[in-house]
Short mmCIF file of C-alpha atoms in Angstrom, two decimals:
data_model
loop_
_atom_site.label_atom_id
_atom_site.label_comp_id
_atom_site.label_asym_id
_atom_site.label_seq_id
_atom_site.Cartn_x
_atom_site.Cartn_y
_atom_site.Cartn_z
CA UNK A 226 96.61 91.87 110.43
CA UNK A 227 97.93 94.95 108.72
CA UNK A 228 98.93 98.06 110.68
CA UNK A 229 96.72 100.80 109.29
CA UNK A 230 99.06 103.59 110.32
CA UNK A 231 102.05 101.89 108.70
CA UNK A 232 100.13 101.22 105.43
CA UNK A 233 98.71 104.81 105.44
CA UNK A 234 102.31 106.10 105.76
CA UNK A 235 103.49 103.93 102.84
CA UNK A 236 100.56 104.99 100.60
CA UNK A 237 101.09 108.67 101.43
CA UNK A 238 104.88 108.49 100.67
CA UNK A 239 104.22 106.70 97.42
CA UNK A 240 101.57 109.08 96.09
CA UNK A 241 102.51 112.47 97.69
CA UNK A 242 104.66 113.54 94.77
CA UNK A 243 101.90 113.26 92.23
CA UNK A 244 100.88 116.52 90.53
CA UNK A 245 97.68 117.21 92.36
CA UNK A 246 94.92 117.71 91.54
CA UNK A 247 94.66 114.34 89.81
CA UNK A 248 91.67 113.25 87.68
CA UNK A 249 92.49 109.51 87.35
CA UNK A 250 94.70 106.75 88.49
CA UNK A 251 97.01 106.90 85.51
CA UNK A 252 98.09 110.38 86.76
CA UNK A 253 99.46 108.77 89.93
CA UNK A 254 101.72 106.23 88.25
CA UNK A 255 104.65 108.65 87.47
CA UNK A 256 104.90 109.46 91.21
CA UNK A 257 105.35 105.85 92.30
CA UNK A 258 108.90 104.73 93.20
CA UNK A 259 108.60 101.40 91.31
CA UNK A 260 105.88 102.34 88.89
CA UNK A 261 103.12 99.71 88.62
CA UNK A 262 105.23 97.29 90.63
CA UNK A 263 105.25 99.40 93.75
CA UNK A 264 104.27 97.12 96.60
CA UNK A 265 102.62 98.05 99.93
CA UNK A 266 103.21 95.74 102.84
CA UNK A 267 102.19 95.62 106.50
CA UNK A 268 101.76 92.48 108.58
CA UNK A 269 100.06 89.89 106.46
CA UNK A 270 98.92 92.56 103.93
CA UNK A 271 100.87 92.77 100.71
CA UNK A 272 99.68 94.27 97.38
CA UNK A 273 101.19 95.95 94.38
CA UNK A 274 99.67 99.21 93.31
CA UNK A 275 98.09 97.30 90.35
CA UNK A 276 96.52 94.75 92.75
CA UNK A 277 95.31 97.60 94.95
CA UNK A 278 93.66 99.24 92.00
CA UNK A 279 91.96 95.98 91.00
CA UNK A 280 90.84 95.22 94.55
CA UNK A 281 89.35 98.67 95.23
CA UNK A 282 87.44 101.10 93.03
CA UNK A 283 90.72 102.96 92.69
CA UNK A 284 89.35 106.03 94.36
CA UNK A 285 86.66 108.61 93.76
CA UNK A 286 88.46 110.99 91.39
CA UNK A 287 89.35 113.82 91.15
CA UNK A 288 91.55 114.32 94.18
CA UNK A 289 93.02 117.65 95.24
CA UNK A 290 95.54 116.15 97.72
CA UNK A 291 97.15 112.90 98.78
CA UNK A 292 95.41 112.75 102.16
CA UNK A 293 91.88 112.46 100.70
CA UNK A 294 93.04 109.84 98.17
CA UNK A 295 94.76 107.76 100.86
CA UNK A 296 91.73 108.07 103.19
CA UNK A 297 89.43 106.68 100.49
CA UNK A 298 91.78 103.71 99.75
CA UNK A 299 92.14 102.84 103.48
CA UNK A 300 88.35 103.09 103.94
CA UNK A 301 87.76 100.76 101.00
CA UNK A 302 90.37 98.24 102.28
CA UNK A 303 88.59 98.32 105.68
CA UNK A 304 85.19 97.72 104.07
CA UNK A 305 86.55 94.70 102.23
CA UNK A 306 88.09 93.20 105.36
CA UNK A 307 91.75 93.70 104.25
CA UNK A 308 92.28 96.11 107.21
CA UNK A 309 90.67 96.40 110.63
CA UNK A 310 89.14 99.72 111.31
CA UNK A 311 91.19 101.79 113.70
#
């Protein structure tokens, strides 16, 4: 099973350089180290940002900061059984 803290760290590092506030997922892409091919991995969990966007609602925009965005993505992954709740 994926390590939530490790995944949270990866998501935060990938999205922290976006120009917040952001009003939609397309505003996050320029911040990603490998663009749409950016991959997040932890344990058996492995998804590109595009897969992550397809698997989740993509977030409840707008977001004023990276922490609230990452919190929502982690919560959705937990609800879908991709991550165990901490």
